[in-house]
PDB file of C-alpha atoms and ligand atoms in Angstrom:
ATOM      1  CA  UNK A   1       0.000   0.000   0.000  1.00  0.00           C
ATOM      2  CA  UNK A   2       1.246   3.471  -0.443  1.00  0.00           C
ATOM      3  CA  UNK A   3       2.765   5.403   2.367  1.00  0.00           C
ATOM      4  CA  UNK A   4       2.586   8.798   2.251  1.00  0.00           C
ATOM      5  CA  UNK A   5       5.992  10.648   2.944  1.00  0.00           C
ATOM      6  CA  UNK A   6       6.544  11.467   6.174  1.00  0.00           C
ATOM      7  CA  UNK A   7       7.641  15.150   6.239  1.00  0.00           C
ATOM      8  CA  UNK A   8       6.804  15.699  10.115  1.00  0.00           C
ATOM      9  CA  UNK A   9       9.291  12.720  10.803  1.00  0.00           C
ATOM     10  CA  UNK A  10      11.905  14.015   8.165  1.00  0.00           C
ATOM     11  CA  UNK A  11      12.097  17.537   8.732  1.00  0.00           C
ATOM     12  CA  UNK A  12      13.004  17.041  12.475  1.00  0.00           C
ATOM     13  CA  UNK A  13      15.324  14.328  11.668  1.00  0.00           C
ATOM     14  CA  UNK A  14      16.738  16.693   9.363  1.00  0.00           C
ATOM     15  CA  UNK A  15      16.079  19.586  12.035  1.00  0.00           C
ATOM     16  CA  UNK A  16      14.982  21.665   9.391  1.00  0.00           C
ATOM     17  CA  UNK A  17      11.812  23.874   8.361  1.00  0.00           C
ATOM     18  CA  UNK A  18       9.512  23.944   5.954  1.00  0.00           C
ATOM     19  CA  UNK A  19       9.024  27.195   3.790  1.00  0.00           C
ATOM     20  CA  UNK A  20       6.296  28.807   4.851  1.00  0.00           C
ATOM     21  CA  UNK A  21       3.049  28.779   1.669  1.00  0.00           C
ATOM     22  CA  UNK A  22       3.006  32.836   1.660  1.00  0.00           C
ATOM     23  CA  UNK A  23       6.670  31.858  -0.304  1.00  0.00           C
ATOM     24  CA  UNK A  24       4.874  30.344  -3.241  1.00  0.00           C
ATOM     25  CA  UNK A  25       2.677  31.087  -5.981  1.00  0.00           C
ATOM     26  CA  UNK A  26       0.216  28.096  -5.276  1.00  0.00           C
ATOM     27  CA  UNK A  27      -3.138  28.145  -4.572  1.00  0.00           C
ATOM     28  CA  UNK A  28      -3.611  26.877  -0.697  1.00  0.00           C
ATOM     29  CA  UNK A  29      -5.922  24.520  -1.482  1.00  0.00           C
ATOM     30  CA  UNK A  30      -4.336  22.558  -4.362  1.00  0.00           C
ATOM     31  CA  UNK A  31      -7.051  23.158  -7.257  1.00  0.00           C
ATOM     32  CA  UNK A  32      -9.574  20.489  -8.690  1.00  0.00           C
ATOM     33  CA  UNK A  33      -8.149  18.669 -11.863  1.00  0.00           C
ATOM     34  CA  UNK A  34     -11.411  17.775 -13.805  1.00  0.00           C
ATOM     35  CA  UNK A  35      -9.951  16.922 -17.010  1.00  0.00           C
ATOM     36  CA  UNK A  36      -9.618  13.771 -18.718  1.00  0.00           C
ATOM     37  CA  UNK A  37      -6.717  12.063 -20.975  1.00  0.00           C
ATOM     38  CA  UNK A  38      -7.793  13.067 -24.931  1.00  0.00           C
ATOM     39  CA  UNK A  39      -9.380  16.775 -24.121  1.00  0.00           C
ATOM     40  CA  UNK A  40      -8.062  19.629 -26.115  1.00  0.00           C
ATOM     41  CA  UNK A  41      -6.688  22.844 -25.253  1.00  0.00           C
ATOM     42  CA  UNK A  42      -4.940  25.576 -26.403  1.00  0.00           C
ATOM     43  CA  UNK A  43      -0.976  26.199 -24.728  1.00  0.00           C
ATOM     44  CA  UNK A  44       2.287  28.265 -25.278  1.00  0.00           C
ATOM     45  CA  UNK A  45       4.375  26.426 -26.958  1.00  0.00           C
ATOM     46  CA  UNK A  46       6.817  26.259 -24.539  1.00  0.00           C
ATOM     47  CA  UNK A  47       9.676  26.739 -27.348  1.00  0.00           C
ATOM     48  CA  UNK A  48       8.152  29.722 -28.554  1.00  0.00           C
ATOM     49  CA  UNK A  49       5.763  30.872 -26.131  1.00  0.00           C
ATOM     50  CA  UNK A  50       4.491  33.574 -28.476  1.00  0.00           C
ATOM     51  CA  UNK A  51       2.849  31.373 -29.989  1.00  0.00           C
ATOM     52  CA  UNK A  52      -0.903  29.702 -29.024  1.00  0.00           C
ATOM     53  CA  UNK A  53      -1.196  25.550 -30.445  1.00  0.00           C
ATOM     54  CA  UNK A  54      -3.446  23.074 -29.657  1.00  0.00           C
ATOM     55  CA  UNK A  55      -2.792  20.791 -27.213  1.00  0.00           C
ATOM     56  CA  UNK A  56      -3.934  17.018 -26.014  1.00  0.00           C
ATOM     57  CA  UNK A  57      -4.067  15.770 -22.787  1.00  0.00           C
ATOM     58  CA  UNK A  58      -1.866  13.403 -22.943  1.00  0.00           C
ATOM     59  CA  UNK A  59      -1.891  12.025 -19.106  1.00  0.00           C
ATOM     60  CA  UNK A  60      -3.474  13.574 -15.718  1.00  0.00           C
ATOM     61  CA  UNK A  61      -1.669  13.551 -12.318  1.00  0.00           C
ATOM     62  CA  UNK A  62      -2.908  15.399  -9.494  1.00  0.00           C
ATOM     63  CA  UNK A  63      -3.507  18.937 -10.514  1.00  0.00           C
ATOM     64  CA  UNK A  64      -0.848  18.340 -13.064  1.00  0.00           C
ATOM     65  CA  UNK A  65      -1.479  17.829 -16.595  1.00  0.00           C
ATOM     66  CA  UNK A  66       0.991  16.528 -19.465  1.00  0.00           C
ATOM     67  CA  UNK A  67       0.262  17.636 -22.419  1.00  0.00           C
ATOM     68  CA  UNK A  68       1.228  17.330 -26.204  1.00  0.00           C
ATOM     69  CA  UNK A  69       1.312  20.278 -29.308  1.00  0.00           C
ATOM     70  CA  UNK A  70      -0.831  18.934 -31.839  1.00  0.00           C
ATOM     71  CA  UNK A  71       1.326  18.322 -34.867  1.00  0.00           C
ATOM     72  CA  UNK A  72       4.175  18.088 -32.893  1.00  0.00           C
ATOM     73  CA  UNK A  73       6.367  15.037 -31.980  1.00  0.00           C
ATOM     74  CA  UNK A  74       5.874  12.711 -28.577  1.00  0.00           C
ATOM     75  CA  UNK A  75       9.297  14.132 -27.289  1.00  0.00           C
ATOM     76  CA  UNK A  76       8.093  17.256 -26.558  1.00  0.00           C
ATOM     77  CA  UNK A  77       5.515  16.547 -23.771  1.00  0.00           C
ATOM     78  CA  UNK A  78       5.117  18.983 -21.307  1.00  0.00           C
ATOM     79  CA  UNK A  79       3.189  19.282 -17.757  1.00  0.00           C
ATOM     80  CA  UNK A  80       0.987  22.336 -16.491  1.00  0.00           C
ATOM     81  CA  UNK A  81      -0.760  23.118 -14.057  1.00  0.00           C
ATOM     82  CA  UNK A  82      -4.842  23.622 -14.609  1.00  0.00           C
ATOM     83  CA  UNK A  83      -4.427  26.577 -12.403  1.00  0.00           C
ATOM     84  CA  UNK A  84      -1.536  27.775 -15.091  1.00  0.00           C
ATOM     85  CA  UNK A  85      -1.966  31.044 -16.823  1.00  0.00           C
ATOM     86  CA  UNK A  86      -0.181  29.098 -19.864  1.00  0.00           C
ATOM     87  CA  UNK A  87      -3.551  27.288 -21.133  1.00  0.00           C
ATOM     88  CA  UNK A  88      -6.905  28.447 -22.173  1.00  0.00           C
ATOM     89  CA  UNK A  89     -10.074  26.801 -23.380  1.00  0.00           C
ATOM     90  CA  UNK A  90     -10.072  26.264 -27.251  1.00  0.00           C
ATOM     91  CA  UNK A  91     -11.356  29.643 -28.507  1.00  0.00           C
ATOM     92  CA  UNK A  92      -9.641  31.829 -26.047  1.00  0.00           C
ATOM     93  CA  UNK A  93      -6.899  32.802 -28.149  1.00  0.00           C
ATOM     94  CA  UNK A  94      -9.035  33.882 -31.667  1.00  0.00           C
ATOM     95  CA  UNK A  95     -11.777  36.081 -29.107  1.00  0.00           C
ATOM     96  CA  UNK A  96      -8.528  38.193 -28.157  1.00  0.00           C
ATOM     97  CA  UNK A  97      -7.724  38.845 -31.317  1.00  0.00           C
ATOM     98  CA  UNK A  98      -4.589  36.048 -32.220  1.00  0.00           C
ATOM     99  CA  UNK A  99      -4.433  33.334 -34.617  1.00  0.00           C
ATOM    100  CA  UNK A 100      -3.858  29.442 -33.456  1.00  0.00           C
ATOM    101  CA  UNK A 101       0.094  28.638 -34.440  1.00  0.00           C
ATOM    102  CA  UNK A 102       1.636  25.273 -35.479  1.00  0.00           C
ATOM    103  CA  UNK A 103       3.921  23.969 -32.726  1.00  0.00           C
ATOM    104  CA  UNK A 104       7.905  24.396 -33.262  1.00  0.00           C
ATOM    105  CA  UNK A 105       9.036  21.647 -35.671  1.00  0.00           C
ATOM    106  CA  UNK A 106       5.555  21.377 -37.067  1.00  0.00           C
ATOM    107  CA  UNK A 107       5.744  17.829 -38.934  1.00  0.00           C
ATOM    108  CA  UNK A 108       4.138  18.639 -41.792  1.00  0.00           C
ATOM    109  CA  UNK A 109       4.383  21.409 -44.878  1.00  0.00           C
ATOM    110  CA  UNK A 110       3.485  24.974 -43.337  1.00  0.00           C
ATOM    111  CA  UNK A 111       0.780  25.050 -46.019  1.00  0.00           C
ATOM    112  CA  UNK A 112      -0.906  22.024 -44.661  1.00  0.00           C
ATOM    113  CA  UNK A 113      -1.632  24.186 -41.333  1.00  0.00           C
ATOM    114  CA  UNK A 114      -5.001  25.488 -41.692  1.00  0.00           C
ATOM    115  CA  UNK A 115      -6.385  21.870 -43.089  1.00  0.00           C
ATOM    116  CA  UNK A 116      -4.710  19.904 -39.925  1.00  0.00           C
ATOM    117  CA  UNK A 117      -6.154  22.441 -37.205  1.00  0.00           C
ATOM    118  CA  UNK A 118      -9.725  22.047 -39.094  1.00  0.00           C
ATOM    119  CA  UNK A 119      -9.265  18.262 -38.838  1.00  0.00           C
ATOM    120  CA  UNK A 120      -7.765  18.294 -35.139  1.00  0.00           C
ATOM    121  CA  UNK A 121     -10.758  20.766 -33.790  1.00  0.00           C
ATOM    122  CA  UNK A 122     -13.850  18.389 -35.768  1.00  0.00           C
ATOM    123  CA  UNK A 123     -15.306  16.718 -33.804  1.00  0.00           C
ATOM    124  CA  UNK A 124     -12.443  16.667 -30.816  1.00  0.00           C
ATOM    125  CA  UNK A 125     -13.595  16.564 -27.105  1.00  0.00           C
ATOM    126  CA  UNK A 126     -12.462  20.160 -25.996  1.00  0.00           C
ATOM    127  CA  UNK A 127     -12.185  21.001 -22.257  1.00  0.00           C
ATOM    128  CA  UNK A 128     -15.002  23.337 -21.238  1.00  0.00           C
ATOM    129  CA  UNK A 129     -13.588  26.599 -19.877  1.00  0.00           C
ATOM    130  CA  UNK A 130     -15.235  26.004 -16.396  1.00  0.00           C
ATOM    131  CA  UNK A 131     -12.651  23.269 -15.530  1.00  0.00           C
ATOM    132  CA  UNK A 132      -9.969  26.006 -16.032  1.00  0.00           C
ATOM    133  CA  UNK A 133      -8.804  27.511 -12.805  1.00  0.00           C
ATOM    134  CA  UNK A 134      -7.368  31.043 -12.314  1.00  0.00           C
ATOM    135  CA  UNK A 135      -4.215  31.069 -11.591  1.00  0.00           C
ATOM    136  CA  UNK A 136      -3.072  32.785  -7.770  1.00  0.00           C
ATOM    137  CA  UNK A 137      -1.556  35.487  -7.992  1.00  0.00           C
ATOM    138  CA  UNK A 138       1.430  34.948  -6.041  1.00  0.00           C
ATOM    139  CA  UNK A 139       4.352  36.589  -3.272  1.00  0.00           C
ATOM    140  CA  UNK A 140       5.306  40.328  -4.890  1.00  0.00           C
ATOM    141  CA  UNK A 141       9.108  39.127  -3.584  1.00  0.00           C
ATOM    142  CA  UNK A 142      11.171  36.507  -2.920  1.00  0.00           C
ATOM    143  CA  UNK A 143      10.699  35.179   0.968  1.00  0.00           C
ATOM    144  CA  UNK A 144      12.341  32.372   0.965  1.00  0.00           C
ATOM    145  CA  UNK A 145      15.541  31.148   3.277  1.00  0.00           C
ATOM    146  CA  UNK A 146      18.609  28.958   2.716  1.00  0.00           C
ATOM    147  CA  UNK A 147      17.446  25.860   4.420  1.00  0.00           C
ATOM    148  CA  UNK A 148      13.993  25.714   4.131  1.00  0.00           C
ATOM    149  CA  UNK A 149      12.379  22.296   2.708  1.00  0.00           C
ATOM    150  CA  UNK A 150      10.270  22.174  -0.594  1.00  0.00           C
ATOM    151  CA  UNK A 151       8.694  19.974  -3.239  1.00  0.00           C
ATOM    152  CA  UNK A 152       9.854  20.366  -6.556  1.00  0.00           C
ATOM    153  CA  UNK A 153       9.464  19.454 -10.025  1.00  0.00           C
ATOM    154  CA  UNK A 154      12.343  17.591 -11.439  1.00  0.00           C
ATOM    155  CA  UNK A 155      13.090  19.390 -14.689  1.00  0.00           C
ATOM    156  CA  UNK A 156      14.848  16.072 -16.040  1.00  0.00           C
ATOM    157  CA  UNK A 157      11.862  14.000 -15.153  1.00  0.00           C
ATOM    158  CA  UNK A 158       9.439  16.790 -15.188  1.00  0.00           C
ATOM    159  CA  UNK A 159       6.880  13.896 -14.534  1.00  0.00           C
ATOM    160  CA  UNK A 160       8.577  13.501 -10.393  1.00  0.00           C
ATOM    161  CA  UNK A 161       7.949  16.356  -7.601  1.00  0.00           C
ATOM    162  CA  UNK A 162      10.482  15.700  -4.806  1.00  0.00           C
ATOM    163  CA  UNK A 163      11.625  16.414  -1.583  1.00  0.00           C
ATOM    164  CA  UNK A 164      14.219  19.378  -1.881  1.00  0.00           C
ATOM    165  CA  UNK A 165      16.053  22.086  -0.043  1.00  0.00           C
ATOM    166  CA  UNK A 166      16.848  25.885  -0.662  1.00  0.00           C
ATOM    167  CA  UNK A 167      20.243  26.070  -1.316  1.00  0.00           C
ATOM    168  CA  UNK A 168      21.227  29.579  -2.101  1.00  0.00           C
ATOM    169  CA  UNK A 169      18.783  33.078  -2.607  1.00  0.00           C
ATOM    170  CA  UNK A 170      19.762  35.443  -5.015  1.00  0.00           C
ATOM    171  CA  UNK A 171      17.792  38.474  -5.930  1.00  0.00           C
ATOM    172  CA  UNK A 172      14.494  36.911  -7.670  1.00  0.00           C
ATOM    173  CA  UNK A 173      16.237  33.347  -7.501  1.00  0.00           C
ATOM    174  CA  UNK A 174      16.411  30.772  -5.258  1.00  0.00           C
ATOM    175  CA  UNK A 175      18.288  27.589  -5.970  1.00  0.00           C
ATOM    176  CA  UNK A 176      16.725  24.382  -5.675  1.00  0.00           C
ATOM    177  CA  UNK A 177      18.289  21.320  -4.572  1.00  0.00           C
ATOM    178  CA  UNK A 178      17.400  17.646  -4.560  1.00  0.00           C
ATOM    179  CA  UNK A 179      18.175  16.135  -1.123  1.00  0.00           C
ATOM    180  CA  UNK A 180      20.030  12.523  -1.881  1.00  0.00           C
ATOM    181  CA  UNK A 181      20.892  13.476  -5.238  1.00  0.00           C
ATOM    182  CA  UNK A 182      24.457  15.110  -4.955  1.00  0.00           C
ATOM    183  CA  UNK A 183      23.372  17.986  -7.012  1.00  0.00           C
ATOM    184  CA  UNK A 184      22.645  16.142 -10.185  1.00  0.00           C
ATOM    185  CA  UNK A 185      19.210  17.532 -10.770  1.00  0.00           C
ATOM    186  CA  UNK A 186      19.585  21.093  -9.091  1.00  0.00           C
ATOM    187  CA  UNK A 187      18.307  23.935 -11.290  1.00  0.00           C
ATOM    188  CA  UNK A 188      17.797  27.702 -10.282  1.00  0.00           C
ATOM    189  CA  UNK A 189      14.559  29.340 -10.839  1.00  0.00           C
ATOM    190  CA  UNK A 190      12.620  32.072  -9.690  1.00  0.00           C
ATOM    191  CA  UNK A 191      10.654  32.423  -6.174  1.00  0.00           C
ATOM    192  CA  UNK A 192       7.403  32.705  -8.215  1.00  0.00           C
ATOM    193  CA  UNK A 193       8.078  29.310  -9.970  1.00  0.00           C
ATOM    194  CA  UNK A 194       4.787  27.087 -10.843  1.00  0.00           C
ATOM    195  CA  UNK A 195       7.068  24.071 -10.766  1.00  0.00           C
ATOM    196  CA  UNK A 196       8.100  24.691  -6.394  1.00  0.00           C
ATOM    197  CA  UNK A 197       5.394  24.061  -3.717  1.00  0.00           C
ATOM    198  CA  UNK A 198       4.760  24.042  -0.224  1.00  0.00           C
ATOM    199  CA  UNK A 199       5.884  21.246   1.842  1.00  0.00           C
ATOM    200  CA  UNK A 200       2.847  18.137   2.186  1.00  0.00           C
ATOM    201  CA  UNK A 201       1.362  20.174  -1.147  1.00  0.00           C
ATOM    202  CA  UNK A 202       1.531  16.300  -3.094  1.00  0.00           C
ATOM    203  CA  UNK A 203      -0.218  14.658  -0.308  1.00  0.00           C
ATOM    204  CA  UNK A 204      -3.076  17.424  -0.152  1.00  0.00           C
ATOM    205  CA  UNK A 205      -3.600  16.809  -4.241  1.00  0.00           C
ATOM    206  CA  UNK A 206      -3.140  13.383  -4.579  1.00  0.00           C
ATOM    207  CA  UNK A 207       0.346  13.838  -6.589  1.00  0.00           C
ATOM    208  CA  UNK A 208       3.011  11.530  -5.899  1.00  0.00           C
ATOM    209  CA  UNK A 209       5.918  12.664  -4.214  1.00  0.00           C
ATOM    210  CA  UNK A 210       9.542  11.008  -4.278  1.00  0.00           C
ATOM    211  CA  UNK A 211      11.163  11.029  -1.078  1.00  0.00           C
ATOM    212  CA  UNK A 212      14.783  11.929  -0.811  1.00  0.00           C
ATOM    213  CA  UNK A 213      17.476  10.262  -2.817  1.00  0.00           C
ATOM    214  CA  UNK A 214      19.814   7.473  -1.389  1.00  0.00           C
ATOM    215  CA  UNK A 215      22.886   9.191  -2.840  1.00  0.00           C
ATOM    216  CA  UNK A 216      24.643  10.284  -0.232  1.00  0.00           C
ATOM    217  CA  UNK A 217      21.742   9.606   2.356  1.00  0.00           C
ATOM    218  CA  UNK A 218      23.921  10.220   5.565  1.00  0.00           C
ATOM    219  CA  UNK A 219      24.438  13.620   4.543  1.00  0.00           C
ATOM    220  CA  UNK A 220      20.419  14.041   3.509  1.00  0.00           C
ATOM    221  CA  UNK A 221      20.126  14.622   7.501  1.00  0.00           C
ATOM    222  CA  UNK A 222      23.039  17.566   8.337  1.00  0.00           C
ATOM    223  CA  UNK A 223      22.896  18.862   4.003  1.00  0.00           C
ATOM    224  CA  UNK A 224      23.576  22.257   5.264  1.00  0.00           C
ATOM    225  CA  UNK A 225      25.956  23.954   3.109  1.00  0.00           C
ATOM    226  CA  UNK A 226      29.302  24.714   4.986  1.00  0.00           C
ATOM    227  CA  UNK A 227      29.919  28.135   5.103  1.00  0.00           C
ATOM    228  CA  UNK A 228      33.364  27.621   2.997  1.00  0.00           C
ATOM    229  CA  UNK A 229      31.613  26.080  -0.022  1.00  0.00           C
ATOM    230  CA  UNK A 230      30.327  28.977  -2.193  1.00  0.00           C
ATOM    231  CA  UNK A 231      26.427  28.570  -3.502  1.00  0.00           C
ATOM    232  CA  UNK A 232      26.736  28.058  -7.330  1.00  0.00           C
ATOM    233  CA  UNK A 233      26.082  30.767  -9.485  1.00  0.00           C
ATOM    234  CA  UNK A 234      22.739  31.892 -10.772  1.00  0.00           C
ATOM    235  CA  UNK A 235      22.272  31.610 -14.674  1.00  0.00           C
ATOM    236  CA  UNK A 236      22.436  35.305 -15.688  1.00  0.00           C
ATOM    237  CA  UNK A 237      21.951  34.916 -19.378  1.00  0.00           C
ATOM    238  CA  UNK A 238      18.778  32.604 -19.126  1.00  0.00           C
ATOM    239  CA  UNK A 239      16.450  30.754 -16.544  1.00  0.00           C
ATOM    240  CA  UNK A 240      15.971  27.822 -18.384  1.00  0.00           C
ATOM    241  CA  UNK A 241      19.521  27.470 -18.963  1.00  0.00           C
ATOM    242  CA  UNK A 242      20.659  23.969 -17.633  1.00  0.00           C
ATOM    243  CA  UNK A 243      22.517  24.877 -14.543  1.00  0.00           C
ATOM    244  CA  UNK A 244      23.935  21.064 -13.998  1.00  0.00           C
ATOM    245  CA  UNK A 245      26.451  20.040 -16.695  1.00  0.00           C
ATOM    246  CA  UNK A 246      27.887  16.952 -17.184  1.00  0.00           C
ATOM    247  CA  UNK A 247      30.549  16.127 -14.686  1.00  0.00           C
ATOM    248  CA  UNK A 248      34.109  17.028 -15.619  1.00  0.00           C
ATOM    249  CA  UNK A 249      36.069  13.915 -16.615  1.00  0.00           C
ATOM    250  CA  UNK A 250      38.344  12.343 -14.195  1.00  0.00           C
ATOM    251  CA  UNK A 251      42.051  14.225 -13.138  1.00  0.00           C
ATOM    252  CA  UNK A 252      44.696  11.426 -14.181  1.00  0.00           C
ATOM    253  CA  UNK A 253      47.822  12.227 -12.523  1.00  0.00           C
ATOM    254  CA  UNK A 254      51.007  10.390 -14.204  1.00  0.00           C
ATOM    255  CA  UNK A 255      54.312   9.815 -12.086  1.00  0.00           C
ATOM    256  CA  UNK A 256      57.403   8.497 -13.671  1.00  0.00           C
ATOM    257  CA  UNK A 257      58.390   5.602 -11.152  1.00  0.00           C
ATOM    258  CA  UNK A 258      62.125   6.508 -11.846  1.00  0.00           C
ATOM    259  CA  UNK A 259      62.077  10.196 -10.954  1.00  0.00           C
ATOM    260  CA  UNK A 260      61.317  10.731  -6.984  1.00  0.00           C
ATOM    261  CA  UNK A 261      57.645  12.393  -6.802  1.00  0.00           C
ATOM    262  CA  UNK A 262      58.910  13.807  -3.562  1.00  0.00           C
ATOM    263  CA  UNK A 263      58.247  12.437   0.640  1.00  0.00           C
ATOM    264  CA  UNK A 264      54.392  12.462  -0.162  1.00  0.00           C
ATOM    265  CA  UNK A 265      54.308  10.523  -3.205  1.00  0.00           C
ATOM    266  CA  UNK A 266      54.488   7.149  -2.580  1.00  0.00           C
ATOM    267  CA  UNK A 267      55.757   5.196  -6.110  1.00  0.00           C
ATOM    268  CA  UNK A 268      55.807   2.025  -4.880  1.00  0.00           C
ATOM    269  CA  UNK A 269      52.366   1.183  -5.372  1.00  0.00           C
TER     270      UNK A 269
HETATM  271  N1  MLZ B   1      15.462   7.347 -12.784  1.00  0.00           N
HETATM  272  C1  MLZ B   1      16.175   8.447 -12.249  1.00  0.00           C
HETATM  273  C2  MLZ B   1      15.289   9.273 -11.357  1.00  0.00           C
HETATM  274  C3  MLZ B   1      16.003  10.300 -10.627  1.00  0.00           C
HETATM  275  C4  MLZ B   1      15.075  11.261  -9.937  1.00  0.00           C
HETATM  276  C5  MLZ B   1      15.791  12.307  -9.148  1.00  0.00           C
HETATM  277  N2  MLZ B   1      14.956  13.337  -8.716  1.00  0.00           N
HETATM  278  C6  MLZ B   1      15.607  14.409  -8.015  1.00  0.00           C
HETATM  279  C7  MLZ B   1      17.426   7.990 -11.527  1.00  0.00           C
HETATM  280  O1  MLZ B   1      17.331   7.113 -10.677  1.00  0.00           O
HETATM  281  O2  MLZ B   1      18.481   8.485 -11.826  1.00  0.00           O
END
């Protein structure tokens, strides 16, 4: 049977706090999800989020929703909240005046774009506008402190919101990290993120949650940062730029067995 996460339990073995909800722009009460897998919609396209596309519910998870560009590939997926300002009910975007876009990397001829949205929109199961939620409107500045447990979205498996940390505050930025995970999935963002919410927030709307990592699971409980390791930089040229780069490869150090490396070099082995 499924066991919630304990955060009670965790954050005092961890002797830690949670942030406070005032921090985040989330609705207290996590909002109703009333749609179902095969509606349409219309979305940003996240890669060019001038533009308005049709979208398919592709899978539902708690107030979450993954969704697909119609005419787009299934590598693209993309999760939103029904509380996001990001998606509209299918006529939303032509009664303020735009025009429905293909998605980036359209598959088909440009030309073809007017037939494929009439085909897509007849006779498709559209998601009435009252199951769209408005979305909250949010802290006016950044509350949070280093220390303080979240959840968060994993941006590598944007499917997973897990137990995490603040690690550093900058300015509109806070960066969140992954406790257990050695700082493979860290990202910065900013303190009015959709993707960060309120500690027990998964339990409250039915979302999984992943519990820390095993990675380094002693140090889950004292994580704190020592004062003599600097926070990593914010990104300053983009927020979505990917903060966690591959790891450098290993240092190989070469000693000539014939020359004396010196009395802490031991060559013998
Ligand atoms: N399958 C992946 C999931 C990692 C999730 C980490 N979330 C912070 C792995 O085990 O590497």
């Amino acid at each position: 049977t499924y066991q919630p996460f304990d955060w009670d339990e965790y954050l005092k073995e961890s002797n830690s706090e949670a942030a406070p909800l005032h921090c985040f722009k989330q609705a207290v009460n996590p909002p109703i999800n009333d749609f179902k897998v095969g509606m349409k919609l219309e979305a940003l396209d996240p890669r060019n989020v001038t533009s308005t596309c049709i979208a398919t519910v592709i899978n539902v998870l708690g107030p979450r929703l993954r969704l697909r560009l119609d005419g787009s590939d299934n590598k693209n997926d993309f999760w939103r909240l029904v509380d996001s300002s990001e998606i509209h009910a299918i006529g939303h975007c032509e009664k303020s005046g735009g025009m429905l876009q293909p998605p980036l990397g359209f598959r088909m001829n440009a030309s073809s774009w007017p037939m494929f949205l009439l085909k897509t929109l007849n006779g498709a199961e559209m998601a009435p506008a009252k199951i769209f939620q408005k979305e909250p409107l949010g802290p006016g500045a950044n509350l949070f402190v280093v220390g303080q447990k979240l959840e968060a979205v994993d941006k590598k498996n944007p499917q997973l919101i897990c137990c995490a940390t603040v690690g550093a505050v900058k300015n509109d930025q806070i960066h969140v990290t992954f406790d257990g995970w050695r700082g493979a999935f860290d990202y910065w963002c900013r303190y009015d993120s959709r993707d960060i919410f309120p500690v027990g927030w998964c339990a409250k709307s039915g979302h999984p949650m992943q519990p820390p990592g095993q990675k380094n699971h002693a140090g889950a409980r004292f994580r704190m940062r020592p004062a003599s390791i600097p926070a990593p930089i914010p990104p300053t040229e983009s927020l979505e730029a990917d903060t966690s780069a591959p790891p450098p490869p290993p240092i190989v150090i070469h000693i000539r067995k014939t020359c004396s490396g010196g009395p802490l070099i031991d060559t013998t082995q």
